[in-house]
Amino acid sequence: MAIPDTLAARLIETVKGHELNGSFLMLGRQRWIGSRRGASSRVFAQVMADHLPGLSEPDLVPEGATYSETFFEKLGFVSVDSMDYSDFEKASIIQDLSAELPKKLERKFDVIYDGGTCEHIFDLPTAYRNIHKMLKPGGVLIGHSPCNNWVNHSFYQINPEMVYGFWEATLGYEVLHCALQPIKPAHARKVVTTTNPNVTGKRPRLSGSLAEGGIILDYAVRKPKRSTKSADKVYQSDYINRWTAPDPESEEDAA
């Protein structure tokens, strides 16, 4: 798990655009890649100028540093933790996300960053429910998960239906953004958005063609101040629509 310039730019935009702060948790101890070349480096430079004027990339990650704690501190978080199954990268919290969560970790974090962890956890539903438990009311989950062209990278490729079907429809989270971000430096600006199935009643539709190479699902969702929904039962959005208001013309969409 690592943060290249493209994803660093998206993180800065999300954190600064929504004025996020407080206690921060990264799932896995995120390594820093930073600037590469081409379009992605230009995107990163522009985002830095817009949101972090006066700072340069060396200010975000000290020379010789491997991990990203300083980056998140520079974004304004008062505490930065990392969580992993083992201590092989010296994470500050050792916890199996697919196991029962200790009470001391419930409602502990203002922002949680899944920068490429949950897709490697076989018991994905438990991992997501544990994230829900760890977030404070009003807290935000930021996700960068492999979505397309990542065969054999992990157990799962996460797609927008998960954002809208689980986080929004099932748990009542507010979707701050949801987009498909190319990871190749040359395609950094070829971002594709989707429709919201909870609005349209149909599966998410892409706003354009996906770029070649790996695609990252870039999303952020905010936990409601008062949770009134349960994560016990989760169903795909368009099927719920068909069950409650059958429409023969939607059969092809649901196939």
PDB file of C-alpha atoms in Angstrom:
ATOM      1  CA  MET A   1       0.000   0.000   0.000  1.00  0.00           C
ATOM      2  CA  ALA A   2       1.470   3.259  -1.132  1.00  0.00           C
ATOM      3  CA  ILE A   3       0.513   6.804  -2.089  1.00  0.00           C
ATOM      4  CA  PRO A   4       1.619   8.062  -5.526  1.00  0.00           C
ATOM      5  CA  ASP A   5       1.145  11.671  -6.632  1.00  0.00           C
ATOM      6  CA  THR A   6      -2.286  11.072  -8.196  1.00  0.00           C
ATOM      7  CA  LEU A   7      -3.786   9.654  -4.998  1.00  0.00           C
ATOM      8  CA  ALA A   8      -1.954  12.195  -2.836  1.00  0.00           C
ATOM      9  CA  ALA A   9      -3.676  14.927  -4.857  1.00  0.00           C
ATOM     10  CA  ARG A  10      -7.078  13.326  -4.321  1.00  0.00           C
ATOM     11  CA  LEU A  11      -6.393  13.000  -0.581  1.00  0.00           C
ATOM     12  CA  ILE A  12      -5.414  16.664  -0.274  1.00  0.00           C
ATOM     13  CA  GLU A  13      -8.561  17.736  -2.163  1.00  0.00           C
ATOM     14  CA  THR A  14     -10.806  15.610   0.042  1.00  0.00           C
ATOM     15  CA  VAL A  15      -9.242  16.593   3.354  1.00  0.00           C
ATOM     16  CA  LYS A  16      -8.978  20.304   2.599  1.00  0.00           C
ATOM     17  CA  GLY A  17     -12.198  20.530   0.597  1.00  0.00           C
ATOM     18  CA  HIS A  18     -14.240  19.116   3.473  1.00  0.00           C
ATOM     19  CA  GLU A  19     -12.141  20.655   6.266  1.00  0.00           C
ATOM     20  CA  LEU A  20     -11.337  17.284   7.810  1.00  0.00           C
ATOM     21  CA  ASN A  21      -9.184  17.119  10.930  1.00  0.00           C
ATOM     22  CA  GLY A  22      -8.861  15.407  14.302  1.00  0.00           C
ATOM     23  CA  SER A  23      -7.779  11.794  14.787  1.00  0.00           C
ATOM     24  CA  PHE A  24      -6.679   9.922  11.674  1.00  0.00           C
ATOM     25  CA  LEU A  25      -6.229   6.202  10.996  1.00  0.00           C
ATOM     26  CA  MET A  26      -4.658   4.664   7.902  1.00  0.00           C
ATOM     27  CA  LEU A  27      -5.407   1.005   7.306  1.00  0.00           C
ATOM     28  CA  GLY A  28      -2.011  -0.482   6.707  1.00  0.00           C
ATOM     29  CA  ARG A  29       1.018   1.755   7.116  1.00  0.00           C
ATOM     30  CA  GLN A  30       0.996   3.683   3.859  1.00  0.00           C
ATOM     31  CA  ARG A  31       4.282   4.071   2.040  1.00  0.00           C
ATOM     32  CA  TRP A  32       5.007   7.288   0.158  1.00  0.00           C
ATOM     33  CA  ILE A  33       5.727   7.277  -3.583  1.00  0.00           C
ATOM     34  CA  GLY A  34       4.896  10.886  -4.404  1.00  0.00           C
ATOM     35  CA  SER A  35       5.832  12.582  -7.660  1.00  0.00           C
ATOM     36  CA  ARG A  36       6.284  10.461 -10.722  1.00  0.00           C
ATOM     37  CA  ARG A  37       6.089  12.140 -14.112  1.00  0.00           C
ATOM     38  CA  GLY A  38       3.745  13.489 -16.765  1.00  0.00           C
ATOM     39  CA  ALA A  39       0.132  14.444 -16.118  1.00  0.00           C
ATOM     40  CA  SER A  40       0.024  13.022 -12.604  1.00  0.00           C
ATOM     41  CA  SER A  41       2.915  15.175 -11.365  1.00  0.00           C
ATOM     42  CA  ARG A  42       1.282  18.268 -12.870  1.00  0.00           C
ATOM     43  CA  VAL A  43      -2.030  17.451 -11.175  1.00  0.00           C
ATOM     44  CA  PHE A  44      -0.221  17.021  -7.859  1.00  0.00           C
ATOM     45  CA  ALA A  45       1.664  20.310  -8.260  1.00  0.00           C
ATOM     46  CA  GLN A  46      -1.550  22.209  -9.010  1.00  0.00           C
ATOM     47  CA  VAL A  47      -3.374  20.691  -6.038  1.00  0.00           C
ATOM     48  CA  MET A  48      -0.447  21.577  -3.783  1.00  0.00           C
ATOM     49  CA  ALA A  49      -0.554  25.183  -5.013  1.00  0.00           C
ATOM     50  CA  ASP A  50      -4.336  25.377  -4.502  1.00  0.00           C
ATOM     51  CA  HIS A  51      -4.616  23.755  -1.076  1.00  0.00           C
ATOM     52  CA  LEU A  52      -1.166  23.838   0.523  1.00  0.00           C
ATOM     53  CA  PRO A  53       0.406  27.102  -0.648  1.00  0.00           C
ATOM     54  CA  GLY A  54       3.902  27.647   0.640  1.00  0.00           C
ATOM     55  CA  LEU A  55       4.594  23.937   1.045  1.00  0.00           C
ATOM     56  CA  SER A  56       6.564  21.686  -1.279  1.00  0.00           C
ATOM     57  CA  GLU A  57       6.683  17.908  -1.528  1.00  0.00           C
ATOM     58  CA  PRO A  58       9.801  17.625   0.683  1.00  0.00           C
ATOM     59  CA  ASP A  59       7.789  19.383   3.421  1.00  0.00           C
ATOM     60  CA  LEU A  60       5.213  16.588   3.283  1.00  0.00           C
ATOM     61  CA  VAL A  61       7.606  13.664   3.623  1.00  0.00           C
ATOM     62  CA  PRO A  62      11.080  14.124   5.140  1.00  0.00           C
ATOM     63  CA  GLU A  63      14.056  13.040   3.070  1.00  0.00           C
ATOM     64  CA  GLY A  64      14.644   9.330   3.440  1.00  0.00           C
ATOM     65  CA  ALA A  65      11.222   8.689   4.977  1.00  0.00           C
ATOM     66  CA  THR A  66       9.379   5.579   3.834  1.00  0.00           C
ATOM     67  CA  TYR A  67       5.953   6.094   5.345  1.00  0.00           C
ATOM     68  CA  SER A  68       3.284   8.796   5.224  1.00  0.00           C
ATOM     69  CA  GLU A  69       2.675   9.924   8.815  1.00  0.00           C
ATOM     70  CA  THR A  70       4.210  13.362   8.222  1.00  0.00           C
ATOM     71  CA  PHE A  71       2.068  13.845   5.108  1.00  0.00           C
ATOM     72  CA  PHE A  72      -1.138  13.389   7.096  1.00  0.00           C
ATOM     73  CA  GLU A  73       0.139  15.555   9.940  1.00  0.00           C
ATOM     74  CA  LYS A  74       0.824  18.333   7.424  1.00  0.00           C
ATOM     75  CA  LEU A  75      -2.775  17.987   6.257  1.00  0.00           C
ATOM     76  CA  GLY A  76      -3.832  19.039   9.761  1.00  0.00           C
ATOM     77  CA  PHE A  77      -4.566  15.869  11.714  1.00  0.00           C
ATOM     78  CA  VAL A  78      -3.673  16.051  15.400  1.00  0.00           C
ATOM     79  CA  SER A  79      -2.971  12.325  15.672  1.00  0.00           C
ATOM     80  CA  VAL A  80      -2.034   9.796  12.987  1.00  0.00           C
ATOM     81  CA  ASP A  81      -2.245   6.043  13.568  1.00  0.00           C
ATOM     82  CA  SER A  82      -1.781   3.021  11.344  1.00  0.00           C
ATOM     83  CA  MET A  83      -3.474  -0.359  11.720  1.00  0.00           C
ATOM     84  CA  ASP A  84      -2.328  -3.726  10.449  1.00  0.00           C
ATOM     85  CA  TYR A  85      -2.780  -7.432  11.080  1.00  0.00           C
ATOM     86  CA  SER A  86       0.887  -7.821  12.021  1.00  0.00           C
ATOM     87  CA  ASP A  87       3.763  -5.607  13.111  1.00  0.00           C
ATOM     88  CA  PHE A  88       5.890  -6.255   9.981  1.00  0.00           C
ATOM     89  CA  GLU A  89       5.725  -2.540   9.063  1.00  0.00           C
ATOM     90  CA  LYS A  90       5.541  -1.330  12.669  1.00  0.00           C
ATOM     91  CA  ALA A  91       1.933  -0.143  12.559  1.00  0.00           C
ATOM     92  CA  SER A  92       0.882   1.655  15.724  1.00  0.00           C
ATOM     93  CA  ILE A  93      -2.221  -0.534  16.188  1.00  0.00           C
ATOM     94  CA  ILE A  94      -2.132  -4.300  15.644  1.00  0.00           C
ATOM     95  CA  GLN A  95      -5.640  -5.482  14.875  1.00  0.00           C
ATOM     96  CA  ASP A  96      -7.258  -8.017  12.563  1.00  0.00           C
ATOM     97  CA  LEU A  97     -10.057  -6.146  10.794  1.00  0.00           C
ATOM     98  CA  SER A  98     -11.886  -9.409  10.201  1.00  0.00           C
ATOM     99  CA  ALA A  99     -11.946 -10.187  13.944  1.00  0.00           C
ATOM    100  CA  GLU A 100     -14.003  -8.822  16.809  1.00  0.00           C
ATOM    101  CA  LEU A 101     -13.170  -5.182  17.458  1.00  0.00           C
ATOM    102  CA  PRO A 102     -12.087  -4.148  20.986  1.00  0.00           C
ATOM    103  CA  LYS A 103     -14.353  -1.588  22.651  1.00  0.00           C
ATOM    104  CA  LYS A 104     -11.432   0.826  22.995  1.00  0.00           C
ATOM    105  CA  LEU A 105     -11.341   1.223  19.189  1.00  0.00           C
ATOM    106  CA  GLU A 106     -15.026   2.028  18.778  1.00  0.00           C
ATOM    107  CA  ARG A 107     -15.867   5.640  17.842  1.00  0.00           C
ATOM    108  CA  LYS A 108     -12.190   6.543  18.086  1.00  0.00           C
ATOM    109  CA  PHE A 109     -11.346   8.153  14.729  1.00  0.00           C
ATOM    110  CA  ASP A 110     -12.520  11.237  12.852  1.00  0.00           C
ATOM    111  CA  VAL A 111     -11.118  10.015   9.521  1.00  0.00           C
ATOM    112  CA  ILE A 112     -10.155   6.540   8.339  1.00  0.00           C
ATOM    113  CA  TYR A 113      -8.206   5.980   5.111  1.00  0.00           C
ATOM    114  CA  ASP A 114      -8.477   2.685   3.261  1.00  0.00           C
ATOM    115  CA  GLY A 115      -5.649   3.101   0.763  1.00  0.00           C
ATOM    116  CA  GLY A 116      -5.620  -0.479  -0.459  1.00  0.00           C
ATOM    117  CA  THR A 117      -6.272  -2.742   2.519  1.00  0.00           C
ATOM    118  CA  CYS A 118      -9.851  -3.991   2.587  1.00  0.00           C
ATOM    119  CA  GLU A 119      -9.729  -5.721  -0.794  1.00  0.00           C
ATOM    120  CA  HIS A 120      -7.086  -8.060   0.703  1.00  0.00           C
ATOM    121  CA  ILE A 121      -9.353  -9.112   3.579  1.00  0.00           C
ATOM    122  CA  PHE A 122     -11.417 -12.179   2.729  1.00  0.00           C
ATOM    123  CA  ASP A 123     -14.107 -11.345   5.288  1.00  0.00           C
ATOM    124  CA  LEU A 124     -14.800  -7.975   3.682  1.00  0.00           C
ATOM    125  CA  PRO A 125     -18.230  -7.397   5.295  1.00  0.00           C
ATOM    126  CA  THR A 126     -16.732  -7.702   8.789  1.00  0.00           C
ATOM    127  CA  ALA A 127     -13.903  -5.327   7.860  1.00  0.00           C
ATOM    128  CA  TYR A 128     -16.357  -2.709   6.613  1.00  0.00           C
ATOM    129  CA  ARG A 129     -18.567  -3.075   9.675  1.00  0.00           C
ATOM    130  CA  ASN A 130     -15.521  -2.627  11.899  1.00  0.00           C
ATOM    131  CA  ILE A 131     -14.632   0.574  10.043  1.00  0.00           C
ATOM    132  CA  HIS A 132     -18.169   1.759  10.709  1.00  0.00           C
ATOM    133  CA  LYS A 133     -17.703   1.033  14.401  1.00  0.00           C
ATOM    134  CA  MET A 134     -14.337   2.810  14.578  1.00  0.00           C
ATOM    135  CA  LEU A 135     -15.589   6.045  13.027  1.00  0.00           C
ATOM    136  CA  LYS A 136     -16.938   8.738  15.290  1.00  0.00           C
ATOM    137  CA  PRO A 137     -20.417  10.080  14.447  1.00  0.00           C
ATOM    138  CA  GLY A 138     -19.838  12.516  11.602  1.00  0.00           C
ATOM    139  CA  GLY A 139     -16.522  10.833  10.780  1.00  0.00           C
ATOM    140  CA  VAL A 140     -15.348  10.223   7.215  1.00  0.00           C
ATOM    141  CA  LEU A 141     -14.041   7.158   5.414  1.00  0.00           C
ATOM    142  CA  ILE A 142     -11.782   7.919   2.450  1.00  0.00           C
ATOM    143  CA  GLY A 143     -11.258   4.988   0.124  1.00  0.00           C
ATOM    144  CA  HIS A 144      -8.794   4.264  -2.678  1.00  0.00           C
ATOM    145  CA  SER A 145      -9.576   0.724  -3.752  1.00  0.00           C
ATOM    146  CA  PRO A 146      -8.744  -1.229  -6.938  1.00  0.00           C
ATOM    147  CA  CYS A 147     -11.785  -1.207  -9.198  1.00  0.00           C
ATOM    148  CA  ASN A 148     -10.810  -2.392 -12.678  1.00  0.00           C
ATOM    149  CA  ASN A 149      -7.873  -4.188 -14.348  1.00  0.00           C
ATOM    150  CA  TRP A 150      -6.385  -5.470 -11.082  1.00  0.00           C
ATOM    151  CA  VAL A 151      -6.803  -9.216 -11.706  1.00  0.00           C
ATOM    152  CA  ASN A 152      -5.024 -11.325  -9.041  1.00  0.00           C
ATOM    153  CA  HIS A 153      -4.018  -8.258  -7.056  1.00  0.00           C
ATOM    154  CA  SER A 154      -6.410  -9.134  -4.234  1.00  0.00           C
ATOM    155  CA  PHE A 155      -9.545 -11.041  -3.274  1.00  0.00           C
ATOM    156  CA  TYR A 156     -11.857  -8.280  -4.524  1.00  0.00           C
ATOM    157  CA  GLN A 157     -12.172  -5.328  -6.882  1.00  0.00           C
ATOM    158  CA  ILE A 158     -14.445  -2.730  -5.253  1.00  0.00           C
ATOM    159  CA  ASN A 159     -16.888  -0.774  -7.409  1.00  0.00           C
ATOM    160  CA  PRO A 160     -19.272   2.199  -7.020  1.00  0.00           C
ATOM    161  CA  GLU A 161     -22.191  -0.084  -6.168  1.00  0.00           C
ATOM    162  CA  MET A 162     -20.473  -0.788  -2.845  1.00  0.00           C
ATOM    163  CA  VAL A 163     -20.298   2.924  -2.065  1.00  0.00           C
ATOM    164  CA  TYR A 164     -23.950   3.556  -2.875  1.00  0.00           C
ATOM    165  CA  GLY A 165     -25.384   0.168  -1.923  1.00  0.00           C
ATOM    166  CA  PHE A 166     -23.617  -0.384   1.391  1.00  0.00           C
ATOM    167  CA  TRP A 167     -22.362   2.925   2.750  1.00  0.00           C
ATOM    168  CA  GLU A 168     -25.212   5.142   1.548  1.00  0.00           C
ATOM    169  CA  ALA A 169     -28.297   2.931   1.213  1.00  0.00           C
ATOM    170  CA  THR A 170     -27.612   0.487   4.052  1.00  0.00           C
ATOM    171  CA  LEU A 171     -25.842   2.654   6.642  1.00  0.00           C
ATOM    172  CA  GLY A 172     -27.129   6.098   5.727  1.00  0.00           C
ATOM    173  CA  TYR A 173     -23.723   7.641   5.024  1.00  0.00           C
ATOM    174  CA  GLU A 174     -23.450  10.806   2.933  1.00  0.00           C
ATOM    175  CA  VAL A 175     -21.456  10.250  -0.259  1.00  0.00           C
ATOM    176  CA  LEU A 176     -19.023  13.168  -0.523  1.00  0.00           C
ATOM    177  CA  HIS A 177     -17.665  11.954  -3.845  1.00  0.00           C
ATOM    178  CA  CYS A 178     -17.310   8.797  -5.888  1.00  0.00           C
ATOM    179  CA  ALA A 179     -15.164   8.565  -9.015  1.00  0.00           C
ATOM    180  CA  LEU A 180     -12.992   6.194 -11.015  1.00  0.00           C
ATOM    181  CA  GLN A 181      -9.378   7.388 -11.043  1.00  0.00           C
ATOM    182  CA  PRO A 182      -6.785   6.001 -13.499  1.00  0.00           C
ATOM    183  CA  ILE A 183      -3.520   5.147 -11.782  1.00  0.00           C
ATOM    184  CA  LYS A 184      -1.212   5.461 -14.821  1.00  0.00           C
ATOM    185  CA  PRO A 185       0.547   8.853 -14.636  1.00  0.00           C
ATOM    186  CA  ALA A 186      -0.365   9.787 -18.223  1.00  0.00           C
ATOM    187  CA  HIS A 187      -4.093   9.291 -17.571  1.00  0.00           C
ATOM    188  CA  ALA A 188      -4.370  11.150 -14.257  1.00  0.00           C
ATOM    189  CA  ARG A 189      -6.956  13.609 -15.576  1.00  0.00           C
ATOM    190  CA  LYS A 190      -9.202  10.999 -17.226  1.00  0.00           C
ATOM    191  CA  VAL A 191     -11.503  10.679 -14.233  1.00  0.00           C
ATOM    192  CA  VAL A 192     -14.907   9.031 -14.742  1.00  0.00           C
ATOM    193  CA  THR A 193     -17.909   9.570 -12.472  1.00  0.00           C
ATOM    194  CA  THR A 194     -21.075   7.477 -12.155  1.00  0.00           C
ATOM    195  CA  THR A 195     -24.767   7.903 -11.576  1.00  0.00           C
ATOM    196  CA  ASN A 196     -26.246   7.128  -8.166  1.00  0.00           C
ATOM    197  CA  PRO A 197     -28.380   3.947  -8.231  1.00  0.00           C
ATOM    198  CA  ASN A 198     -30.272   5.118  -5.159  1.00  0.00           C
ATOM    199  CA  VAL A 199     -31.543   8.014  -7.285  1.00  0.00           C
ATOM    200  CA  THR A 200     -31.939   6.342 -10.680  1.00  0.00           C
ATOM    201  CA  GLY A 201     -33.102   2.910  -9.498  1.00  0.00           C
ATOM    202  CA  LYS A 202     -30.598   1.347 -11.902  1.00  0.00           C
ATOM    203  CA  ARG A 203     -27.014   0.227 -11.593  1.00  0.00           C
ATOM    204  CA  PRO A 204     -24.375   2.981 -11.741  1.00  0.00           C
ATOM    205  CA  ARG A 205     -23.747   4.286 -15.256  1.00  0.00           C
ATOM    206  CA  LEU A 206     -20.328   5.642 -16.235  1.00  0.00           C
ATOM    207  CA  SER A 207     -19.985   9.220 -17.435  1.00  0.00           C
ATOM    208  CA  GLY A 208     -17.369   8.184 -20.014  1.00  0.00           C
ATOM    209  CA  SER A 209     -14.947   5.489 -21.130  1.00  0.00           C
ATOM    210  CA  LEU A 210     -12.377   4.193 -18.677  1.00  0.00           C
ATOM    211  CA  ALA A 211      -8.709   4.792 -19.417  1.00  0.00           C
ATOM    212  CA  GLU A 212      -6.430   1.842 -20.003  1.00  0.00           C
ATOM    213  CA  GLY A 213      -4.589   0.311 -17.085  1.00  0.00           C
ATOM    214  CA  GLY A 214      -5.560   0.007 -13.457  1.00  0.00           C
ATOM    215  CA  ILE A 215      -8.505   2.042 -12.188  1.00  0.00           C
ATOM    216  CA  ILE A 216      -8.852   3.121  -8.563  1.00  0.00           C
ATOM    217  CA  LEU A 217     -12.235   3.715  -6.943  1.00  0.00           C
ATOM    218  CA  ASP A 218     -11.804   7.113  -5.258  1.00  0.00           C
ATOM    219  CA  TYR A 219     -14.569   7.835  -2.756  1.00  0.00           C
ATOM    220  CA  ALA A 220     -15.362   9.484   0.542  1.00  0.00           C
ATOM    221  CA  VAL A 221     -18.404   8.908   2.742  1.00  0.00           C
ATOM    222  CA  ARG A 222     -19.501  10.609   5.970  1.00  0.00           C
ATOM    223  CA  LYS A 223     -21.069   8.717   8.864  1.00  0.00           C
ATOM    224  CA  PRO A 224     -24.351  10.215  10.078  1.00  0.00           C
ATOM    225  CA  LYS A 225     -24.365  11.995  13.428  1.00  0.00           C
ATOM    226  CA  ARG A 226     -27.032   9.568  14.554  1.00  0.00           C
ATOM    227  CA  SER A 227     -26.963   6.092  13.071  1.00  0.00           C
ATOM    228  CA  THR A 228     -30.468   4.741  12.589  1.00  0.00           C
ATOM    229  CA  LYS A 229     -29.696   1.927  10.158  1.00  0.00           C
ATOM    230  CA  SER A 230     -28.270  -1.557  10.623  1.00  0.00           C
ATOM    231  CA  ALA A 231     -25.563  -3.253   8.581  1.00  0.00           C
ATOM    232  CA  ASP A 232     -27.101  -6.671   9.163  1.00  0.00           C
ATOM    233  CA  LYS A 233     -28.876  -6.928   5.805  1.00  0.00           C
ATOM    234  CA  VAL A 234     -27.330  -5.563   2.623  1.00  0.00           C
ATOM    235  CA  TYR A 235     -28.924  -5.798  -0.815  1.00  0.00           C
ATOM    236  CA  GLN A 236     -27.940  -4.400  -4.198  1.00  0.00           C
ATOM    237  CA  SER A 237     -29.798  -1.189  -4.976  1.00  0.00           C
ATOM    238  CA  ASP A 238     -31.400  -2.031  -8.297  1.00  0.00           C
ATOM    239  CA  TYR A 239     -32.775  -5.315  -6.976  1.00  0.00           C
ATOM    240  CA  ILE A 240     -34.376  -3.504  -4.059  1.00  0.00           C
ATOM    241  CA  ASN A 241     -36.021  -1.207  -6.591  1.00  0.00           C
ATOM    242  CA  ARG A 242     -37.283  -4.146  -8.632  1.00  0.00           C
ATOM    243  CA  TRP A 243     -38.637  -5.948  -5.570  1.00  0.00           C
ATOM    244  CA  THR A 244     -40.577  -2.911  -4.401  1.00  0.00           C
ATOM    245  CA  ALA A 245     -41.657  -1.569  -7.804  1.00  0.00           C
ATOM    246  CA  PRO A 246     -41.335  -4.272 -10.480  1.00  0.00           C
ATOM    247  CA  ASP A 247     -40.671  -2.884 -13.939  1.00  0.00           C
ATOM    248  CA  PRO A 248     -40.368  -5.352 -16.827  1.00  0.00           C
ATOM    249  CA  GLU A 249     -38.240  -2.868 -18.764  1.00  0.00           C
ATOM    250  CA  SER A 250     -35.555  -2.994 -16.028  1.00  0.00           C
ATOM    251  CA  GLU A 251     -34.882  -6.714 -16.397  1.00  0.00           C
ATOM    252  CA  GLU A 252     -31.972  -6.136 -18.771  1.00  0.00           C
ATOM    253  CA  ASP A 253     -30.414  -3.642 -16.365  1.00  0.00           C
ATOM    254  CA  ALA A 254     -30.526  -6.122 -13.515  1.00  0.00           C
ATOM    255  CA  ALA A 255     -29.162  -9.029 -15.513  1.00  0.00           C
TER     256      ALA A 255
END
